[in-house]
Tab-separated table of C-alpha atoms in Angstrom:
chain	number	residue	atom	x	y	z
A	1	LEU	CA	-16.141	-106.624	-1.034
A	2	ALA	CA	-14.910	-102.703	-1.277
A	3	ASP	CA	-16.121	-101.463	2.011
A	4	ASP	CA	-14.449	-97.954	3.068
A	5	MET	CA	-11.715	-98.741	5.660
A	6	GLY	CA	-12.837	-99.613	9.354
A	7	LEU	CA	-16.241	-100.924	8.564
A	8	GLY	CA	-15.628	-104.599	9.311
A	9	LYS	CA	-14.739	-106.332	5.906
A	10	THR	CA	-12.866	-108.857	8.125
A	11	LEU	CA	-15.883	-109.530	10.105
A	12	GLN	CA	-18.010	-110.124	6.866
A	13	ALA	CA	-15.572	-112.338	5.405
A	14	LEU	CA	-15.567	-114.383	8.507
A	15	ALA	CA	-19.293	-114.746	8.249
A	16	ILE	CA	-19.093	-116.148	4.551
A	17	ILE	CA	-16.420	-118.412	5.595
A	18	LEU	CA	-18.530	-119.598	8.469
A	19	GLU	CA	-21.535	-120.510	6.171
A	20	LYS	CA	-19.056	-122.446	3.504
A	21	CYS	CA	-16.171	-124.301	5.524
A	22	SER	CA	-18.088	-127.182	6.180
A	23	CYS	CA	-17.289	-128.250	2.647
A	24	GLY	CA	-13.703	-127.872	2.759
A	25	PRO	CA	-10.667	-125.973	4.115
A	26	VAL	CA	-10.456	-122.130	3.636
A	27	LEU	CA	-7.398	-120.234	2.476
A	28	VAL	CA	-6.935	-116.388	3.706
A	29	VAL	CA	-4.144	-114.610	1.927
A	30	ALA	CA	-3.359	-111.352	3.728
A	31	PRO	CA	-0.334	-108.676	3.872
A	32	THR	CA	2.250	-109.821	6.807
A	33	SER	CA	0.819	-107.019	9.161
A	34	VAL	CA	-2.685	-108.276	9.064
A	35	CYS	CA	-2.345	-112.022	9.492
A	36	MET	CA	-2.070	-111.695	13.366
A	37	ASN	CA	-5.381	-109.680	13.234
A	38	TRP	CA	-7.429	-112.373	11.177
A	39	LEU	CA	-6.485	-114.835	14.147
A	40	GLN	CA	-7.343	-112.356	16.756
A	41	GLU	CA	-10.863	-111.694	14.961
A	42	ALA	CA	-11.713	-115.316	14.337
A	43	ALA	CA	-10.792	-116.106	17.902
A	44	ARG	CA	-13.303	-113.430	19.125
A	45	PHE	CA	-16.071	-113.936	16.457
A	46	ALA	CA	-15.788	-117.219	14.767
A	47	PRO	CA	-14.452	-119.570	17.794
A	48	THR	CA	-15.532	-122.750	16.075
A	49	LEU	CA	-13.040	-122.104	13.107
A	50	ASN	CA	-9.564	-124.052	13.361
A	51	MET	CA	-7.160	-121.240	12.598
A	52	HIS	CA	-3.666	-121.976	11.334
A	53	LEU	CA	-0.827	-119.736	10.462
A	54	LEU	CA	1.371	-120.958	7.708
A	55	GLY	CA	4.988	-120.607	9.164
A	56	ASN	CA	8.481	-121.716	8.875
A	57	ARG	CA	8.073	-125.172	9.940
A	58	ASN	CA	6.213	-128.352	8.349
A	59	ARG	CA	4.090	-126.025	5.519
A	60	LYS	CA	3.724	-129.094	3.184
A	61	LYS	CA	2.384	-131.418	6.091
A	62	LEU	CA	0.063	-128.628	7.391
A	63	VAL	CA	-1.381	-127.732	4.076
A	64	ARG	CA	-2.099	-131.475	3.335
A	65	ALA	CA	-3.689	-132.363	6.393
A	66	LEU	CA	-6.073	-129.429	6.181
A	67	LYS	CA	-9.920	-130.468	6.614
A	68	PRO	CA	-13.239	-128.911	6.693
A	69	PHE	CA	-13.287	-126.011	9.280
A	70	ASP	CA	-9.565	-125.575	9.091
A	71	VAL	CA	-8.653	-121.945	8.083
A	72	LEU	CA	-5.348	-121.488	6.799
A	73	VAL	CA	-3.759	-117.762	6.966
A	74	THR	CA	-0.789	-116.870	5.123
A	75	SER	CA	1.011	-113.816	4.111
A	76	TYR	CA	1.594	-112.647	0.086
A	77	THR	CA	5.289	-113.508	0.691
A	78	LEU	CA	4.501	-117.062	1.506
A	79	LEU	CA	1.952	-117.497	-1.215
A	80	GLN	CA	4.517	-116.609	-3.697
A	81	GLN	CA	6.986	-118.760	-2.082
A	82	GLU	CA	4.694	-121.909	-1.543
A	83	ALA	CA	2.691	-121.419	-4.533
A	84	LYS	CA	3.184	-124.888	-5.740
A	85	ILE	CA	1.755	-126.476	-2.489
A	86	LEU	CA	-1.175	-123.817	-2.234
A	87	ALA	CA	-2.115	-124.378	-5.754
A	88	GLY	CA	-2.508	-128.152	-5.104
A	89	ILE	CA	-5.384	-127.806	-2.714
A	90	ASN	CA	-9.010	-127.618	-3.766
A	91	TRP	CA	-10.004	-124.698	-1.271
A	92	GLU	CA	-13.578	-124.202	-0.408
A	93	VAL	CA	-13.137	-120.468	0.015
A	94	ILE	CA	-10.305	-118.221	-0.994
A	95	VAL	CA	-9.977	-114.535	0.840
A	96	LEU	CA	-7.383	-112.235	-0.524
A	97	ASP	CA	-7.598	-109.210	1.831
A	98	GLU	CA	-6.082	-106.054	1.161
A	99	ALA	CA	-6.439	-107.555	-2.464
A	100	GLN	CA	-4.727	-104.547	-4.191
A	101	ALA	CA	-1.500	-106.433	-3.674
A	102	ILE	CA	-2.158	-108.335	-6.723
A	103	LYS	CA	-3.076	-105.428	-8.787
A	104	ASN	CA	0.022	-105.722	-11.027
A	105	MET	CA	-0.436	-108.960	-13.350
A	106	GLU	CA	3.192	-109.205	-14.112
A	107	THR	CA	4.411	-109.826	-10.636
A	108	LYS	CA	5.291	-113.254	-9.187
A	109	ARG	CA	2.497	-112.390	-6.391
A	110	SER	CA	-0.258	-112.294	-8.783
A	111	GLN	CA	0.741	-114.930	-10.805
A	112	ALA	CA	0.737	-117.194	-7.756
A	113	ALA	CA	-2.616	-115.935	-6.865
A	114	MET	CA	-3.763	-116.592	-10.001
A	115	SER	CA	-2.583	-120.389	-9.808
A	116	LEU	CA	-5.012	-121.119	-6.701
A	117	GLN	CA	-7.794	-123.412	-7.316
A	118	GLY	CA	-11.049	-122.661	-5.140
A	119	ARG	CA	-14.939	-122.801	-5.125
A	120	PHE	CA	-15.501	-119.312	-3.769
A	121	ARG	CA	-13.339	-116.338	-4.502
A	122	LEU	CA	-13.651	-113.196	-2.283
A	123	LEU	CA	-11.625	-110.107	-2.593
A	124	THR	CA	-11.601	-107.363	0.336
A	125	THR	CA	-10.166	-104.069	-0.394
A	126	GLY	CA	-11.152	-100.508	0.606
A	127	THR	CA	-9.165	-99.152	-2.331
A	128	PRO	CA	-10.266	-101.745	-5.664
A	129	VAL	CA	-8.819	-99.120	-8.101
A	130	GLU	CA	-5.310	-97.220	-6.687
A	131	ASN	CA	-3.746	-95.868	-9.907
A	132	HIS	CA	-5.280	-97.140	-13.340
A	133	LEU	CA	-8.004	-99.406	-14.968
A	134	GLY	CA	-5.198	-102.190	-15.608
A	135	GLU	CA	-5.460	-102.899	-11.782
A	136	LEU	CA	-9.365	-103.606	-11.617
A	137	TRP	CA	-9.139	-105.935	-14.418
A	138	ASN	CA	-6.559	-108.205	-12.653
A	139	LEU	CA	-8.675	-108.286	-9.746
A	140	PHE	CA	-11.624	-109.541	-11.812
A	141	ASN	CA	-9.132	-111.905	-13.613
A	142	PHE	CA	-8.877	-113.523	-10.200
A	143	ILE	CA	-12.391	-113.707	-9.105
A	144	ILE	CA	-14.388	-113.938	-12.642
A	145	PRO	CA	-12.005	-115.080	-15.339
A	146	GLY	CA	-13.221	-113.870	-18.687
A	147	LEU	CA	-15.436	-111.165	-17.421
A	148	LEU	CA	-13.888	-108.407	-18.810
A	149	GLY	CA	-12.351	-110.358	-21.674
A	150	SER	CA	-8.344	-110.122	-22.518
A	151	LEU	CA	-6.385	-107.249	-21.248
A	152	GLU	CA	-6.023	-106.283	-24.941
A	153	SER	CA	-9.861	-106.098	-25.432
A	154	PHE	CA	-10.476	-104.507	-22.025
A	155	ASN	CA	-7.652	-101.722	-22.740
A	156	ARG	CA	-9.409	-101.066	-26.296
A	157	ARG	CA	-13.028	-101.131	-24.933
A	158	PHE	CA	-12.527	-99.328	-21.751
A	159	ALA	CA	-9.072	-98.457	-20.241
A	160	ILE	CA	-7.996	-95.997	-23.355
A	161	PRO	CA	-11.502	-94.462	-23.967
A	162	ILE	CA	-11.889	-93.733	-20.193
A	163	GLU	CA	-8.574	-92.893	-19.174
A	164	ARG	CA	-7.122	-91.035	-22.369
A	165	TYR	CA	-10.496	-89.531	-23.658
A	166	GLY	CA	-12.650	-89.452	-20.358
A	167	ASP	CA	-15.389	-91.396	-22.401
A	168	LYS	CA	-18.480	-91.427	-20.202
A	169	GLY	CA	-20.261	-94.053	-22.214
A	170	ALA	CA	-17.396	-96.093	-22.063
A	171	ARG	CA	-17.372	-95.751	-18.059
A	172	ARG	CA	-21.226	-96.532	-17.647
A	173	LYS	CA	-20.787	-99.870	-19.772
A	174	LEU	CA	-17.898	-100.840	-17.228
A	175	LYS	CA	-19.745	-99.830	-14.334
A	176	LYS	CA	-22.828	-101.659	-15.473
A	177	LEU	CA	-20.737	-104.923	-15.934
A	178	ILE	CA	-19.167	-105.083	-12.807
A	179	GLN	CA	-21.781	-103.424	-10.442
A	180	PRO	CA	-23.350	-106.878	-9.617
A	181	PHE	CA	-19.930	-107.949	-8.223
A	182	ILE	CA	-19.002	-105.280	-5.887
A	183	LEU	CA	-20.264	-104.606	-2.461
A	184	ARG	CA	-19.242	-101.066	-1.243
A	185	ARG	CA	-20.703	-99.069	2.063
A	186	THR	CA	-19.097	-95.840	2.681
A	187	LYS	CA	-18.796	-94.673	6.453
A	188	ALA	CA	-20.833	-91.693	6.102
A	189	GLU	CA	-23.653	-94.221	4.915
A	190	VAL	CA	-23.370	-96.540	7.798
A	191	LEU	CA	-21.684	-95.305	10.591
A	192	GLU	CA	-23.639	-92.050	11.744
A	193	GLU	CA	-22.153	-92.482	15.737
A	194	LEU	CA	-18.320	-92.646	14.281
A	195	PRO	CA	-16.727	-89.434	15.369
A	196	SER	CA	-15.979	-86.528	13.450
A	197	ARG	CA	-12.727	-86.549	11.102
A	198	THR	CA	-11.008	-83.438	10.443
A	199	GLU	CA	-8.035	-83.072	8.195
A	200	ILE	CA	-5.561	-80.139	8.318
A	201	THR	CA	-2.624	-79.369	6.229
A	202	LEU	CA	0.194	-77.559	8.220
A	203	GLN	CA	2.648	-75.615	5.688
A	204	VAL	CA	6.007	-75.804	6.495
A	205	GLU	CA	8.045	-72.604	5.719
A	206	MET	CA	11.841	-73.550	5.140
A	207	ASN	CA	14.821	-71.457	6.402
A	208	ASP	CA	16.921	-69.885	3.859
A	209	GLU	CA	19.426	-72.515	4.305
A	210	GLU	CA	17.093	-75.354	3.602
A	211	GLN	CA	15.542	-73.406	0.627
A	212	ALA	CA	19.083	-72.854	-0.913
A	213	PHE	CA	19.689	-76.588	-0.241
A	214	TYR	CA	16.346	-77.945	-1.992
A	215	GLU	CA	16.798	-75.327	-5.001
A	216	ALA	CA	20.390	-76.963	-5.680
A	217	ASN	CA	19.264	-80.427	-5.432
A	218	ARG	CA	16.428	-79.317	-7.498
A	219	ARG	CA	18.562	-78.055	-10.204
A	220	GLN	CA	20.891	-80.777	-10.033
A	221	ALA	CA	18.237	-83.107	-10.645
A	222	LEU	CA	17.166	-81.270	-13.934
A	223	GLU	CA	20.624	-81.841	-15.127
A	224	ASN	CA	20.936	-85.434	-14.060
A	225	ILE	CA	17.755	-86.097	-15.921
A	226	GLY	CA	18.717	-84.105	-18.870
A	227	GLY	CA	15.308	-82.193	-18.628
A	228	LYS	CA	15.625	-78.335	-18.445
A	229	ASN	CA	12.902	-76.217	-17.603
A	230	SER	CA	12.290	-75.832	-21.327
A	231	GLY	CA	10.822	-79.310	-21.441
A	232	THR	CA	13.781	-81.075	-23.420
A	233	GLY	CA	13.991	-84.816	-22.828
A	234	ALA	CA	10.616	-85.820	-21.200
A	235	ALA	CA	8.853	-84.651	-24.145
A	236	GLY	CA	9.626	-87.630	-26.282
A	237	TRP	CA	7.983	-89.558	-23.539
A	238	SER	CA	4.497	-87.788	-23.294
A	239	LYS	CA	1.132	-89.286	-23.417
A	240	ALA	CA	1.036	-88.405	-27.149
A	241	THR	CA	3.775	-90.715	-28.133
A	242	PRO	CA	3.345	-94.007	-29.335
A	243	VAL	CA	5.094	-96.632	-27.270
A	244	THR	CA	6.340	-99.829	-28.564
A	245	GLY	CA	9.257	-102.325	-28.696
A	246	SER	CA	12.390	-100.880	-27.700
A	247	SER	CA	10.951	-97.083	-26.860
A	248	ARG	CA	9.084	-98.645	-24.189
A	249	ASN	CA	12.032	-99.815	-22.588
A	250	ASN	CA	13.956	-96.389	-22.975
A	251	GLY	CA	10.715	-94.718	-21.482
A	252	ARG	CA	10.637	-96.915	-18.569
A	253	VAL	CA	14.318	-96.480	-17.905
A	254	TYR	CA	14.089	-92.782	-18.293
A	255	THR	CA	10.673	-92.865	-15.856
A	256	VAL	CA	13.008	-94.587	-13.518
A	257	LYS	CA	15.358	-91.968	-13.656
A	258	ILE	CA	12.977	-89.260	-12.933
A	259	LEU	CA	11.627	-90.911	-10.023
A	260	ALA	CA	15.187	-91.691	-8.507
A	261	GLU	CA	15.379	-87.762	-8.569
A	262	ILE	CA	11.937	-86.975	-7.487
A	263	MET	CA	12.763	-89.452	-4.231
A	264	LYS	CA	16.060	-87.276	-3.520
A	265	LEU	CA	13.965	-84.213	-3.602
A	266	ARG	CA	10.939	-85.740	-1.429
A	267	ARG	CA	13.612	-86.455	1.383
A	268	ALA	CA	15.236	-83.093	1.141
A	269	CYS	CA	11.764	-81.797	1.808
A	270	CYS	CA	11.750	-83.535	5.019
A	271	ASN	CA	15.123	-83.335	6.326
A	272	PRO	CA	18.354	-82.280	4.587
A	273	LYS	CA	20.050	-85.181	6.696
A	274	LEU	CA	18.086	-87.724	4.488
A	275	VAL	CA	20.063	-86.411	1.499
A	276	MET	CA	23.269	-85.395	3.104
A	277	PRO	CA	23.966	-86.989	6.412
A	278	GLU	CA	26.728	-84.947	7.687
A	279	SER	CA	24.779	-81.958	6.974
A	280	ASN	CA	24.154	-79.509	9.817
A	281	ILE	CA	21.222	-77.510	8.504
A	282	ALA	CA	17.970	-77.543	10.741
A	283	SER	CA	14.950	-79.143	9.356
A	284	SER	CA	12.086	-76.859	9.906
A	285	LYS	CA	9.641	-79.790	9.262
A	286	LEU	CA	11.330	-81.525	12.436
A	287	LEU	CA	10.898	-78.061	14.393
A	288	LEU	CA	6.972	-77.813	13.331
A	289	PHE	CA	6.569	-81.323	14.496
A	290	GLY	CA	7.993	-80.731	17.759
A	291	LYS	CA	5.520	-77.912	18.530
A	292	VAL	CA	2.587	-79.733	17.260
A	293	VAL	CA	3.503	-83.006	19.733
A	294	ASP	CA	4.060	-80.419	22.464
A	295	GLU	CA	0.792	-78.850	22.108
A	296	LEU	CA	-0.583	-82.408	21.605
A	297	LEU	CA	0.721	-83.701	24.857
A	298	GLU	CA	-0.010	-80.681	26.957
A	299	ASN	CA	-3.641	-81.697	26.287
A	300	ARG	CA	-3.405	-85.146	27.055
A	301	HIS	CA	-3.868	-86.444	23.224
A	302	LYS	CA	-1.957	-89.464	21.706
A	303	ALA	CA	-0.949	-89.498	17.895
A	304	LEU	CA	0.018	-91.988	15.094
A	305	VAL	CA	3.014	-90.259	13.314
A	306	PHE	CA	3.580	-91.852	9.715
A	307	SER	CA	6.222	-91.402	7.348
A	308	GLN	CA	7.133	-93.443	4.219
A	309	PHE	CA	11.057	-93.063	5.139
A	310	VAL	CA	12.464	-95.323	7.698
A	311	GLY	CA	15.155	-92.714	7.776
A	312	HIS	CA	12.962	-89.751	8.736
A	313	LEU	CA	11.185	-92.087	11.338
A	314	LYS	CA	15.082	-92.547	12.861
A	315	ILE	CA	15.518	-88.844	13.148
A	316	ILE	CA	12.427	-88.261	14.821
A	317	ARG	CA	13.096	-91.266	17.455
A	318	ALA	CA	16.453	-89.495	18.308
A	319	PHE	CA	14.319	-85.991	18.741
A	320	LEU	CA	11.655	-87.980	20.972
A	321	ASP	CA	14.446	-89.461	22.953
A	322	GLU	CA	16.300	-86.343	23.526
A	323	LYS	CA	12.685	-84.810	24.932
A	324	LYS	CA	12.445	-87.927	26.899
A	325	ILE	CA	8.652	-88.698	25.094
A	326	GLU	CA	7.776	-92.369	25.213
A	327	TYR	CA	6.755	-93.673	22.065
A	328	ARG	CA	6.231	-97.183	20.269
A	329	TYR	CA	7.668	-97.917	16.835
A	330	LEU	CA	7.048	-100.028	14.034
A	331	ASP	CA	8.583	-100.451	10.615
A	332	GLY	CA	8.924	-103.199	7.872
A	333	THR	CA	11.869	-105.038	9.868
A	334	THR	CA	9.526	-105.291	12.823
A	335	PRO	CA	8.783	-108.892	13.590
A	336	VAL	CA	5.166	-109.945	13.559
A	337	LYS	CA	5.152	-111.017	17.373
A	338	GLN	CA	6.748	-107.555	18.335
A	339	ARG	CA	4.132	-105.764	15.992
A	340	GLU	CA	1.570	-107.353	18.094
A	341	ARG	CA	3.204	-106.418	21.491
A	342	GLU	CA	3.661	-102.781	20.392
A	343	VAL	CA	0.100	-102.503	19.406
A	344	THR	CA	-1.071	-104.123	22.531
A	345	ALA	CA	1.201	-101.976	24.624
A	346	PHE	CA	0.142	-98.475	22.926
A	347	GLN	CA	-3.731	-99.370	23.039
A	348	ALA	CA	-3.137	-100.192	26.964
A	349	GLY	CA	-1.869	-96.414	27.249
A	350	ARG	CA	1.823	-97.136	27.311
A	351	GLY	CA	3.025	-94.248	24.822
A	352	ASP	CA	2.112	-90.871	23.852
A	353	LEU	CA	3.202	-91.451	19.953
A	354	PHE	CA	3.351	-94.271	17.634
A	355	LEU	CA	5.778	-93.918	14.863
A	356	ILE	CA	4.658	-96.087	12.151
A	357	SER	CA	6.349	-96.637	8.645
A	358	LEU	CA	3.470	-95.917	6.056
A	359	LYS	CA	3.659	-99.227	3.956
A	360	ALA	CA	4.218	-101.333	6.937
A	361	GLY	CA	1.734	-100.199	9.070
A	362	GLY	CA	-0.989	-98.636	6.912
A	363	LEU	CA	-3.034	-101.862	6.885
A	364	GLY	CA	-4.910	-104.130	9.224
A	365	LEU	CA	-3.967	-102.406	12.574
A	366	ASN	CA	-6.550	-101.187	15.064
A	367	LEU	CA	-5.307	-98.143	16.971
A	368	THR	CA	-8.113	-96.169	18.324
A	369	ALA	CA	-6.260	-95.121	21.367
A	370	ALA	CA	-5.016	-92.471	19.349
A	371	ASP	CA	-7.234	-89.556	18.284
A	372	TYR	CA	-4.382	-87.452	16.406
A	373	VAL	CA	-2.682	-88.976	13.000
A	374	ILE	CA	0.486	-86.679	11.713
A	375	HIS	CA	1.389	-87.362	8.223
A	376	MET	CA	5.091	-86.150	8.026
A	377	ASP	CA	5.435	-86.539	4.177
A	378	PRO	CA	2.551	-87.035	1.454
A	379	TRP	CA	2.547	-90.264	-0.467
A	380	TRP	CA	1.875	-90.622	-4.107
A	381	ASN	CA	-1.474	-92.016	-3.726
A	382	PRO	CA	-3.931	-90.808	-1.000
A	383	ALA	CA	-5.777	-93.705	-0.796
A	384	VAL	CA	-2.863	-95.244	1.143
A	385	GLU	CA	-2.609	-92.326	3.267
A	386	ASP	CA	-6.273	-92.868	3.994
A	387	GLN	CA	-5.881	-96.343	5.125
A	388	ALA	CA	-3.019	-95.202	7.300
A	389	SER	CA	-5.312	-92.304	8.803
A	390	ASP	CA	-8.023	-94.981	9.188
A	391	ARG	CA	-5.937	-97.171	12.064
A	392	ALA	CA	-7.158	-94.479	14.356
A	393	HIS	CA	-10.641	-93.317	12.541
A	394	ARG	CA	-12.606	-96.859	12.782
A	395	ILE	CA	-15.110	-98.723	14.744
A	396	GLY	CA	-14.127	-98.579	18.337
A	397	GLN	CA	-13.105	-94.874	18.172
A	398	VAL	CA	-14.692	-92.656	20.365
A	399	HIS	CA	-13.189	-89.415	20.262
A	400	PRO	CA	-12.971	-86.800	17.001
A	401	VAL	CA	-10.162	-87.692	15.188
A	402	THR	CA	-7.761	-84.850	13.592
A	403	ILE	CA	-5.193	-85.563	10.861
A	404	TYR	CA	-2.317	-83.340	10.198
A	405	ARG	CA	-0.409	-83.366	6.963
A	406	LEU	CA	3.049	-81.641	7.286
A	407	ILE	CA	3.827	-80.034	3.471
A	408	THR	CA	6.630	-78.233	2.939
A	409	LYS	CA	6.019	-75.028	0.779
A	410	ASN	CA	6.670	-74.356	-2.617
A	411	THR	CA	8.317	-77.685	-3.155
A	412	ILE	CA	7.722	-80.933	-4.875
A	413	GLU	CA	5.280	-81.926	-1.807
A	414	GLU	CA	2.934	-79.291	-2.880
A	415	LYS	CA	2.669	-80.659	-6.405
A	416	ILE	CA	2.261	-83.959	-4.944
A	417	VAL	CA	-0.826	-82.990	-2.979
A	418	ARG	CA	-2.208	-81.338	-6.287
A	419	LEU	CA	-2.159	-84.815	-7.816
A	420	HIS	CA	-4.118	-86.290	-4.807
A	421	ARG	CA	-7.438	-85.178	-6.393
A	422	ASP	CA	-7.164	-86.808	-9.753
A	423	LYS	CA	-6.290	-89.987	-7.697
A	424	ARG	CA	-9.501	-89.992	-5.499
A	425	GLU	CA	-11.531	-89.302	-8.674
A	426	LEU	CA	-9.634	-92.471	-10.371
A	427	ALA	CA	-10.536	-94.732	-7.300
A	428	ASN	CA	-14.027	-93.617	-7.108
A	429	SER	CA	-15.384	-93.450	-10.912
A	430	LEU	CA	-16.573	-96.535	-11.084
A	431	LEU	CA	-18.250	-96.491	-7.641
A	432	ALA	CA	-19.820	-93.266	-7.931
A	433	GLU	CA	-21.088	-90.830	-10.784
A	434	THR	CA	-17.410	-88.875	-11.048
A	435	GLY	CA	-14.940	-88.398	-13.878
A	436	ILE	CA	-11.786	-89.982	-13.985
A	437	SER	CA	-7.874	-89.262	-14.796
A	438	SER	CA	-5.418	-90.610	-16.788
A	439	ARG	CA	-1.976	-92.168	-16.014
A	440	ILE	CA	0.675	-89.838	-15.065
A	441	SER	CA	3.306	-89.680	-17.836
A	442	ALA	CA	7.094	-88.903	-17.704
A	443	GLU	CA	6.507	-85.347	-18.937
A	444	GLU	CA	4.018	-84.912	-15.821
A	445	LEU	CA	6.624	-86.186	-13.462
A	446	LEU	CA	9.266	-83.913	-14.725
A	447	ASN	CA	6.729	-80.854	-14.168
A	448	LEU	CA	6.984	-81.800	-10.530
A	449	ILE	CA	10.603	-81.062	-10.716
A	450	ARG	CA	10.646	-77.836	-12.723
A	451	GLU	CA	10.014	-74.463	-11.147
A	452	GLN	CA	6.322	-73.594	-9.855
């Protein structure tokens, strides 16, 4: 079930569960942030179900006592921890919510999911493909093992021809093969009454000190990697290079090194203090954020504020505290019960802003009290940003939603945004007649650091 975010995938899954639960127990696996939402939605729309949350006590006893009409909701973390217990039950229905969580076949999480036994399997995700086709193969390996063959044959028949050479014939064959098993609706098709959504990029102009700081870090990054502007160093790991044996391991180490330097530069774009805590250089992005917030509050708007860096959110919190602006807060360390209280408070009108770390709050939250979304920094994959934005732009929203992206000019942030188009094409290629992009190579990553 690959509907757009906010179109009620949870409700549709509950309908399937209601139809089949009389024959045996049901397992729902979801990100930690979404588990409570399942309990709330079931209480509202399917009160005849006996909902259970896998907690810290008597897990084995709870699982073994499950009967028809019982639904066990657990997180992917606990699925991994209790794989043996959960694999010992013959489930009538297994639902993996936000199923992109098992996209990587090499993770223990994916392996735990593959060990589950169930008569009916349902995956729900608004992003069935996030990065490359190997992820799609793994999702289908869970719901219909064997349909796409072995990973080796899938790569030979589909992934390499499509990703590397843009083979339209191979793409048509793959689409025909998987289409009967994918249901997808878009907002444009089914929600004419949903308010409009406007996306605006706000360019951040660095001051002179910031520019000098960023440039010094960029040059140092190239030195640390050993890849000068001439291209030395990364060329050996470009897409054209065969990758086998030790070269694969060396290539991964090299790529990790590049990514570490990229992460440092991305932090520098947000605020120099994220790279050098003792720095006194003013942040132009924080200054622009302050102006945007003043304008929103003056006109009685509420906003969700996303950043992938918890350190960035801490700086923003201090800024808002100084200005005495009321806000709610949520990151990956926020306990489940506290998350629920923060969401309820914001929806009830207590707080003008909701500060949320992107990976912790990009899924499963209904925050329609906000009509503005502010992305403080761009994430690699636009699908993750879109999911975060759809916390506000979803069923129940009655106001037009405006999404601001703060992008620092002439930096790596602008280059990441340029990658977004290719990522969106990859995600849509098997669901619509569009082209497809290839995986990003080490050479392409290094180009993000080089001069414009």
